[in-house]
N, CA, C and O atoms as CSV, one atom per row, in Angstrom:
chain,resi,resn,atom,element,x,y,z
A,1,ILE,N,N,7.701,5.236,1.609
A,1,ILE,CA,C,5.893,4.407,1.366
A,1,ILE,C,C,5.364,5.480,1.690
A,1,ILE,O,O,4.169,5.425,1.979
A,2,HIS,N,N,6.317,7.298,1.778
A,2,HIS,CA,C,5.188,8.006,2.253
A,2,HIS,C,C,5.078,8.788,0.833
A,2,HIS,O,O,5.159,10.012,0.734
A,3,THR,N,N,4.925,8.090,-0.011
A,3,THR,CA,C,5.082,8.991,-1.738
A,3,THR,C,C,4.004,8.151,-2.256
A,3,THR,O,O,3.701,8.198,-3.449
A,4,LEU,N,N,3.377,7.342,-1.378
A,4,LEU,CA,C,2.487,6.360,-2.272
A,4,LEU,C,C,1.343,6.361,-2.930
A,4,LEU,O,O,0.936,5.406,-3.591
A,5,LEU,N,N,0.680,7.587,-2.766
A,5,LEU,CA,C,-0.301,8.498,-3.591
A,5,LEU,C,C,-0.286,8.143,-4.590
A,5,LEU,O,O,-1.054,7.590,-5.378
A,6,ARG,N,N,1.756,8.884,-4.522
A,6,ARG,CA,C,1.934,9.599,-6.049
A,6,ARG,C,C,2.484,8.630,-6.827
A,6,ARG,O,O,2.284,8.726,-8.038
A,7,THR,N,N,3.177,7.652,-6.390
A,7,THR,CA,C,3.053,6.026,-6.760
A,7,THR,C,C,1.691,5.095,-7.429
A,7,THR,O,O,1.518,5.045,-8.647
A,8,LEU,N,N,1.114,4.646,-6.809
A,8,LEU,CA,C,-0.260,4.176,-7.384
A,8,LEU,C,C,-0.856,5.390,-8.449
A,8,LEU,O,O,-1.547,5.155,-9.440
A,9,TRP,N,N,-0.415,6.728,-7.996
A,9,TRP,CA,C,-1.153,7.407,-9.407
A,9,TRP,C,C,-0.593,6.790,-11.040
A,9,TRP,O,O,-1.193,6.327,-12.010
A,10,ARG,N,N,0.972,7.091,-10.708
A,10,ARG,CA,C,1.594,6.249,-11.500
A,10,ARG,C,C,1.066,4.914,-12.136
A,10,ARG,O,O,0.741,4.233,-13.109
A,11,LEU,N,N,1.176,5.026,-11.325
A,11,LEU,CA,C,0.589,3.234,-11.184
A,11,LEU,C,C,-1.304,2.552,-13.067
A,11,LEU,O,O,-1.691,1.857,-14.006
A,12,VAL,N,N,-1.503,3.758,-11.991
A,12,VAL,CA,C,-2.775,3.654,-12.766
A,12,VAL,C,C,-2.555,4.491,-14.085
A,12,VAL,O,O,-3.162,4.061,-15.065
A,13,ILE,N,N,-1.413,6.158,-14.351
A,13,ILE,CA,C,-1.643,6.256,-16.001
A,13,ILE,C,C,-0.401,4.583,-16.719
A,13,ILE,O,O,-0.237,3.988,-17.784
A,14,LYS,N,N,-0.088,4.546,-15.903
A,14,LYS,CA,C,0.721,2.828,-16.933
A,14,LYS,C,C,-0.045,2.083,-16.912
A,14,LYS,O,O,0.255,0.889,-16.942
A,15,GLY,N,N,-1.508,2.566,-16.845
A,15,GLY,CA,C,-2.848,0.801,-17.374
A,15,GLY,C,C,-2.911,0.010,-15.991
A,15,GLY,O,O,-4.039,-0.366,-15.673
A,16,LEU,N,N,-1.965,-0.268,-15.204
A,16,LEU,CA,C,-1.825,-1.294,-14.037
A,16,LEU,C,C,-2.577,-1.104,-13.261
A,16,LEU,O,O,-2.675,-2.130,-12.588
A,17,MET,N,N,-3.384,-0.169,-12.826
A,17,MET,CA,C,-4.297,-0.690,-11.934
A,17,MET,C,C,-5.238,0.557,-12.518
A,17,MET,O,O,-4.873,1.275,-13.449
A,18,ASN,N,N,-6.888,0.737,-11.611
A,18,ASN,CA,C,-7.706,1.641,-12.236
A,18,ASN,C,C,-7.583,2.541,-11.110
A,18,ASN,O,O,-6.579,2.582,-10.398
A,19,ASP,N,N,-8.937,3.489,-10.904
A,19,ASP,CA,C,-8.900,3.963,-9.746
A,19,ASP,C,C,-9.521,4.015,-8.596
A,19,ASP,O,O,-9.495,4.892,-7.733
A,20,GLU,N,N,-10.379,2.486,-8.662
A,20,GLU,CA,C,-10.703,2.304,-7.551
A,20,GLU,C,C,-9.489,0.661,-6.945
A,20,GLU,O,O,-9.687,-0.450,-6.454
A,21,PHE,N,N,-8.412,1.405,-7.351
A,21,PHE,CA,C,-7.497,0.116,-6.879
A,21,PHE,C,C,-7.628,-1.021,-6.969
A,21,PHE,O,O,-7.288,-1.898,-6.175
A,22,LYS,N,N,-7.867,-1.059,-7.432
A,22,LYS,CA,C,-7.963,-2.651,-8.735
A,22,LYS,C,C,-6.167,-2.782,-9.717
A,22,LYS,O,O,-5.856,-2.220,-10.767
A,23,LEU,N,N,-5.471,-3.563,-8.999
A,23,LEU,CA,C,-3.976,-4.523,-10.119
A,23,LEU,C,C,-5.659,-4.933,-11.102
A,23,LEU,O,O,-6.872,-5.130,-11.030
A,24,LEU,N,N,-4.143,-4.810,-12.183
A,24,LEU,CA,C,-4.866,-4.997,-13.601
A,24,LEU,C,C,-4.361,-6.525,-14.426
A,24,LEU,O,O,-3.208,-6.955,-14.405
A,25,ASP,N,N,-5.185,-6.988,-14.922
A,25,ASP,CA,C,-3.792,-8.383,-15.377
A,25,ASP,C,C,-3.222,-7.668,-16.700
A,25,ASP,O,O,-4.042,-7.535,-17.608
A,26,ILE,N,N,-2.017,-7.228,-16.905
A,26,ILE,CA,C,-1.886,-6.878,-18.593
A,26,ILE,C,C,-0.964,-8.198,-19.355
A,26,ILE,O,O,-0.061,-8.794,-18.767
A,27,ASN,N,N,-1.314,-8.434,-20.479
A,27,ASN,CA,C,-0.644,-9.474,-21.165
A,27,ASN,C,C,-1.020,-10.844,-20.530
A,27,ASN,O,O,-0.364,-11.869,-20.712
A,28,SER,N,N,-2.337,-10.744,-19.633
A,28,SER,CA,C,-2.546,-12.008,-19.255
A,28,SER,C,C,-2.055,-12.740,-18.270
A,28,SER,O,O,-2.371,-13.899,-17.998
A,29,LYS,N,N,-0.696,-11.554,-17.329
A,29,LYS,CA,C,0.023,-11.504,-16.309
A,29,LYS,C,C,-0.353,-10.307,-15.143
A,29,LYS,O,O,-0.368,-9.092,-15.338
A,30,LYS,N,N,-0.705,-11.165,-13.640
A,30,LYS,CA,C,-0.948,-9.793,-13.084
A,30,LYS,C,C,0.175,-9.287,-12.963
A,30,LYS,O,O,1.296,-9.611,-13.355
A,31,THR,N,N,-0.380,-8.138,-12.159
A,31,THR,CA,C,-0.101,-7.051,-11.236
A,31,THR,C,C,0.448,-6.928,-9.556
A,31,THR,O,O,-0.292,-6.194,-8.899
A,32,TYR,N,N,1.432,-7.431,-8.892
A,32,TYR,CA,C,1.557,-7.806,-7.756
A,32,TYR,C,C,2.196,-6.457,-7.143
A,32,TYR,O,O,2.995,-5.643,-7.606
A,33,LEU,N,N,1.698,-6.528,-6.242
A,33,LEU,CA,C,2.741,-4.981,-5.226
A,33,LEU,C,C,3.347,-5.693,-3.626
A,33,LEU,O,O,2.544,-6.575,-3.322
A,34,ILE,N,N,4.098,-5.624,-2.908
A,34,ILE,CA,C,4.476,-5.566,-2.327
A,34,ILE,C,C,5.168,-4.644,-0.809
A,34,ILE,O,O,5.876,-5.570,-0.416
A,35,PHE,N,N,5.300,-4.040,-0.255
A,35,PHE,CA,C,5.548,-3.115,0.692
A,35,PHE,C,C,6.000,-4.072,2.029
A,35,PHE,O,O,5.376,-4.587,2.956
A,36,LEU,N,N,7.227,-4.031,1.675
A,36,LEU,CA,C,8.017,-4.037,2.608
A,36,LEU,C,C,8.198,-3.512,4.038
A,36,LEU,O,O,9.393,-3.338,4.278
A,37,GLY,N,N,7.265,-3.156,5.225
A,37,GLY,CA,C,7.262,-3.247,6.076
A,37,GLY,C,C,7.256,-0.917,6.458
A,37,GLY,O,O,7.145,-0.121,5.526
A,38,ASP,N,N,7.338,-0.670,7.297
A,38,ASP,CA,C,7.206,0.698,8.027
A,38,ASP,C,C,6.825,1.547,7.564
A,38,ASP,O,O,7.219,2.677,7.273
A,39,PHE,N,N,5.887,0.920,7.466
A,39,PHE,CA,C,4.609,2.151,7.264
A,39,PHE,C,C,3.963,3.153,8.502
A,39,PHE,O,O,3.620,4.330,8.396
A,40,ALA,N,N,3.923,2.345,9.607
A,40,ALA,CA,C,3.595,2.724,10.000
A,40,ALA,C,C,3.676,3.550,11.042
A,40,ALA,O,O,3.423,3.243,12.207
A,41,THR,N,N,4.071,4.738,10.598
A,41,THR,CA,C,5.602,5.604,11.035
A,41,THR,C,C,4.802,6.443,12.615
A,41,THR,O,O,5.226,6.477,13.770
A,42,GLY,N,N,3.794,6.905,12.131
A,42,GLY,CA,C,3.212,8.094,13.455
A,42,GLY,C,C,3.303,8.944,12.521
A,42,GLY,O,O,2.172,9.004,12.040
A,43,ASP,N,N,3.957,9.619,11.992
A,43,ASP,CA,C,3.588,10.921,10.522
A,43,ASP,C,C,2.490,11.123,10.807
A,43,ASP,O,O,1.532,10.597,11.373
A,44,ARG,N,N,2.988,12.615,9.963
A,44,ARG,CA,C,0.627,13.687,9.887
A,44,ARG,C,C,-0.119,12.389,8.537
A,44,ARG,O,O,-1.329,12.209,8.399
A,45,ASP,N,N,0.854,11.742,7.803
A,45,ASP,CA,C,0.075,11.432,6.529
A,45,ASP,C,C,0.146,9.371,7.451
A,45,ASP,O,O,-0.462,8.406,6.987
A,46,GLY,N,N,0.699,9.351,8.230
A,46,GLY,CA,C,0.324,7.447,8.897
A,46,GLY,C,C,-0.973,6.793,8.831
A,46,GLY,O,O,-1.214,5.619,8.553
A,47,LEU,N,N,-2.018,8.031,9.225
A,47,LEU,CA,C,-3.123,7.391,8.714
A,47,LEU,C,C,-3.394,7.186,7.912
A,47,LEU,O,O,-3.909,6.076,7.779
A,48,GLU,N,N,-3.286,8.003,6.817
A,48,GLU,CA,C,-3.542,7.927,4.695
A,48,GLU,C,C,-3.208,6.816,4.496
A,48,GLU,O,O,-3.906,5.917,4.026
A,49,VAL,N,N,-1.575,6.734,4.998
A,49,VAL,CA,C,-1.088,5.523,4.687
A,49,VAL,C,C,-1.644,4.060,4.457
A,49,VAL,O,O,-2.047,3.352,3.533
A,50,TRP,N,N,-1.379,3.998,6.200
A,50,TRP,CA,C,-2.256,2.507,6.725
A,50,TRP,C,C,-3.533,2.439,6.052
A,50,TRP,O,O,-3.657,1.259,5.722
A,51,TYR,N,N,-4.716,3.202,5.614
A,51,TYR,CA,C,-5.680,3.359,5.357
A,51,TYR,C,C,-5.768,2.660,3.855
A,51,TYR,O,O,-6.519,1.735,3.545
A,52,THR,N,N,-4.537,3.530,2.758
A,52,THR,CA,C,-4.603,3.167,1.392
A,52,THR,C,C,-3.655,1.305,1.168
A,52,THR,O,O,-3.593,0.675,0.113
A,53,LEU,N,N,-3.182,0.966,2.259
A,53,LEU,CA,C,-2.878,0.124,2.094
A,53,LEU,C,C,-3.020,-1.412,2.750
A,53,LEU,O,O,-2.256,-2.367,2.606
A,54,MET,N,N,-4.431,-1.307,3.625
A,54,MET,CA,C,-5.140,-1.537,3.647
A,54,MET,C,C,-6.541,-2.078,2.589
A,54,MET,O,O,-7.020,-3.203,2.448
A,55,LYS,N,N,-6.960,-0.598,1.884
A,55,LYS,CA,C,-7.917,-0.633,0.350
A,55,LYS,C,C,-7.323,-1.259,-0.290
A,55,LYS,O,O,-7.864,-2.047,-1.066
A,56,LEU,N,N,-6.026,-1.138,-0.198
A,56,LEU,CA,C,-5.584,-2.142,-1.551
A,56,LEU,C,C,-5.061,-3.819,-1.373
A,56,LEU,O,O,-5.045,-4.630,-2.299
A,57,LYS,N,N,-4.614,-4.124,0.163
A,57,LYS,CA,C,-4.810,-5.894,0.461
A,57,LYS,C,C,-6.754,-6.076,0.083
A,57,LYS,O,O,-7.092,-7.170,-0.368
A,58,ILE,N,N,-7.751,-5.115,0.272
A,58,ILE,CA,C,-8.745,-5.470,0.654
A,58,ILE,C,C,-9.744,-5.528,-0.911
A,58,ILE,O,O,-10.779,-6.191,-0.969
A,59,VAL,N,N,-9.465,-5.106,-1.527
A,59,VAL,CA,C,-8.866,-5.555,-3.123
A,59,VAL,C,C,-8.836,-6.093,-4.308
A,59,VAL,O,O,-9.556,-6.163,-5.304
A,60,ASN,N,N,-7.138,-6.700,-3.705
A,60,ASN,CA,C,-6.780,-7.177,-4.295
A,60,ASN,C,C,-6.088,-8.476,-3.122
A,60,ASN,O,O,-4.974,-8.472,-2.599
A,61,LYS,N,N,-6.731,-9.072,-3.037
A,61,LYS,CA,C,-6.782,-10.165,-1.654
A,61,LYS,C,C,-5.254,-10.998,-1.979
A,61,LYS,O,O,-4.550,-10.875,-0.976
A,62,ASP,N,N,-4.750,-11.563,-2.748
A,62,ASP,CA,C,-4.042,-12.136,-3.300
A,62,ASP,C,C,-2.951,-11.383,-3.747
A,62,ASP,O,O,-2.047,-11.458,-2.915
A,63,GLN,N,N,-2.570,-10.503,-4.969
A,63,GLN,CA,C,-1.999,-9.409,-5.282
A,63,GLN,C,C,-0.763,-8.380,-4.241
A,63,GLN,O,O,0.220,-7.761,-4.648
A,64,VAL,N,N,-1.168,-8.485,-3.149
A,64,VAL,CA,C,-0.751,-7.195,-2.675
A,64,VAL,C,C,-0.477,-8.030,-1.035
A,64,VAL,O,O,-1.274,-8.731,-0.411
A,65,ILE,N,N,0.771,-7.687,-0.713
A,65,ILE,CA,C,2.016,-7.764,0.803
A,65,ILE,C,C,2.234,-7.091,0.772
A,65,ILE,O,O,2.385,-6.183,-0.044
A,66,ILE,N,N,2.414,-7.418,2.344
A,66,ILE,CA,C,2.363,-6.293,3.315
A,66,ILE,C,C,3.442,-7.293,4.604
A,66,ILE,O,O,3.090,-8.287,5.239
A,67,LEU,N,N,4.509,-6.723,4.632
A,67,LEU,CA,C,5.655,-7.115,5.523
A,67,LEU,C,C,5.368,-6.542,6.480
A,67,LEU,O,O,5.005,-5.382,6.287
A,68,ARG,N,N,5.382,-6.935,7.620
A,68,ARG,CA,C,5.870,-5.558,9.125
A,68,ARG,C,C,7.734,-5.320,8.910
A,68,ARG,O,O,8.624,-6.107,8.586
A,69,GLY,N,N,7.737,-3.581,9.337
A,69,GLY,CA,C,8.781,-3.536,9.112
A,69,GLY,C,C,9.108,-3.404,10.335
A,69,GLY,O,O,8.361,-4.111,11.011
A,70,SER,N,N,9.924,-2.798,11.026
A,70,SER,CA,C,10.391,-2.627,12.679
A,70,SER,C,C,9.770,-0.872,13.184
A,70,SER,O,O,10.025,-0.126,14.130
A,71,GLY,N,N,8.889,-0.790,12.006
A,71,GLY,CA,C,8.116,0.226,12.036
A,71,GLY,C,C,6.959,-0.118,12.535
A,71,GLY,O,O,6.311,0.751,13.118
A,72,GLU,N,N,6.521,-1.241,12.440
A,72,GLU,CA,C,4.779,-1.942,12.748
A,72,GLU,C,C,5.338,-3.181,14.218
A,72,GLU,O,O,4.621,-4.160,14.428
A,73,VAL,N,N,6.404,-2.994,14.940
A,73,VAL,CA,C,6.236,-3.309,16.016
A,73,VAL,C,C,6.208,-3.133,17.607
A,73,VAL,O,O,6.780,-2.427,18.438
A,74,THR,N,N,5.419,-3.958,17.597
A,74,THR,CA,C,4.587,-3.487,19.227
A,74,THR,C,C,5.790,-2.248,19.988
A,74,THR,O,O,5.535,-1.081,20.285
A,75,SER,N,N,7.023,-2.937,20.139
A,75,SER,CA,C,7.648,-1.393,21.157
A,75,SER,C,C,7.888,-0.462,19.941
A,75,SER,O,O,8.226,0.692,20.202
A,76,ARG,N,N,7.801,-0.702,19.085
A,76,ARG,CA,C,8.157,1.017,18.469
A,76,ARG,C,C,6.332,1.858,18.433
A,76,ARG,O,O,6.050,3.056,18.446
A,77,THR,N,N,5.247,0.417,18.378
A,77,THR,CA,C,3.973,1.656,17.917
A,77,THR,C,C,3.697,1.671,19.514
A,77,THR,O,O,3.073,2.641,19.944
A,78,ASP,N,N,3.926,1.121,20.016
A,78,ASP,CA,C,3.722,1.677,21.869
A,78,ASP,C,C,4.078,2.605,21.898
A,78,ASP,O,O,3.278,3.477,22.239
A,79,LEU,N,N,5.843,3.111,21.478
A,79,LEU,CA,C,6.417,4.559,21.241
A,79,LEU,C,C,5.385,5.938,20.691
A,79,LEU,O,O,5.184,6.930,21.392
A,80,THR,N,N,4.995,5.802,19.751
A,80,THR,CA,C,4.068,6.928,18.907
A,80,THR,C,C,3.064,6.607,19.013
A,80,THR,O,O,2.261,7.524,18.839
A,81,GLY,N,N,2.483,5.324,19.315
A,81,GLY,CA,C,1.122,5.977,19.476
A,81,GLY,C,C,0.460,5.170,18.315
A,81,GLY,O,O,-0.653,4.650,18.393
A,82,PHE,N,N,1.146,5.136,17.408
A,82,PHE,CA,C,0.133,4.755,16.322
A,82,PHE,C,C,-0.305,3.079,15.965
A,82,PHE,O,O,0.346,2.234,16.579
A,83,MET,N,N,-0.985,2.766,15.355
A,83,MET,CA,C,-1.935,1.721,14.913
A,83,MET,C,C,-1.367,0.180,16.233
A,83,MET,O,O,-1.938,-0.910,16.193
């Protein structure tokens, strides 16, 4: 997940997403993104990753799925101070 911004830019280059974070339909098929958790690690990029995921979700409500991983459970976030 820490290469999130680089990966998202590749989606723009491939025509799957515009520069406003809107996922585009290709040949009448929707593009979906599924994030499998562990994005709240508390490292230096944590806030930027969190912001980007939330922006993606807001812009693409039904096409972005965010699952919680071990980094997002309360016992873990209490230790890192993130979230």
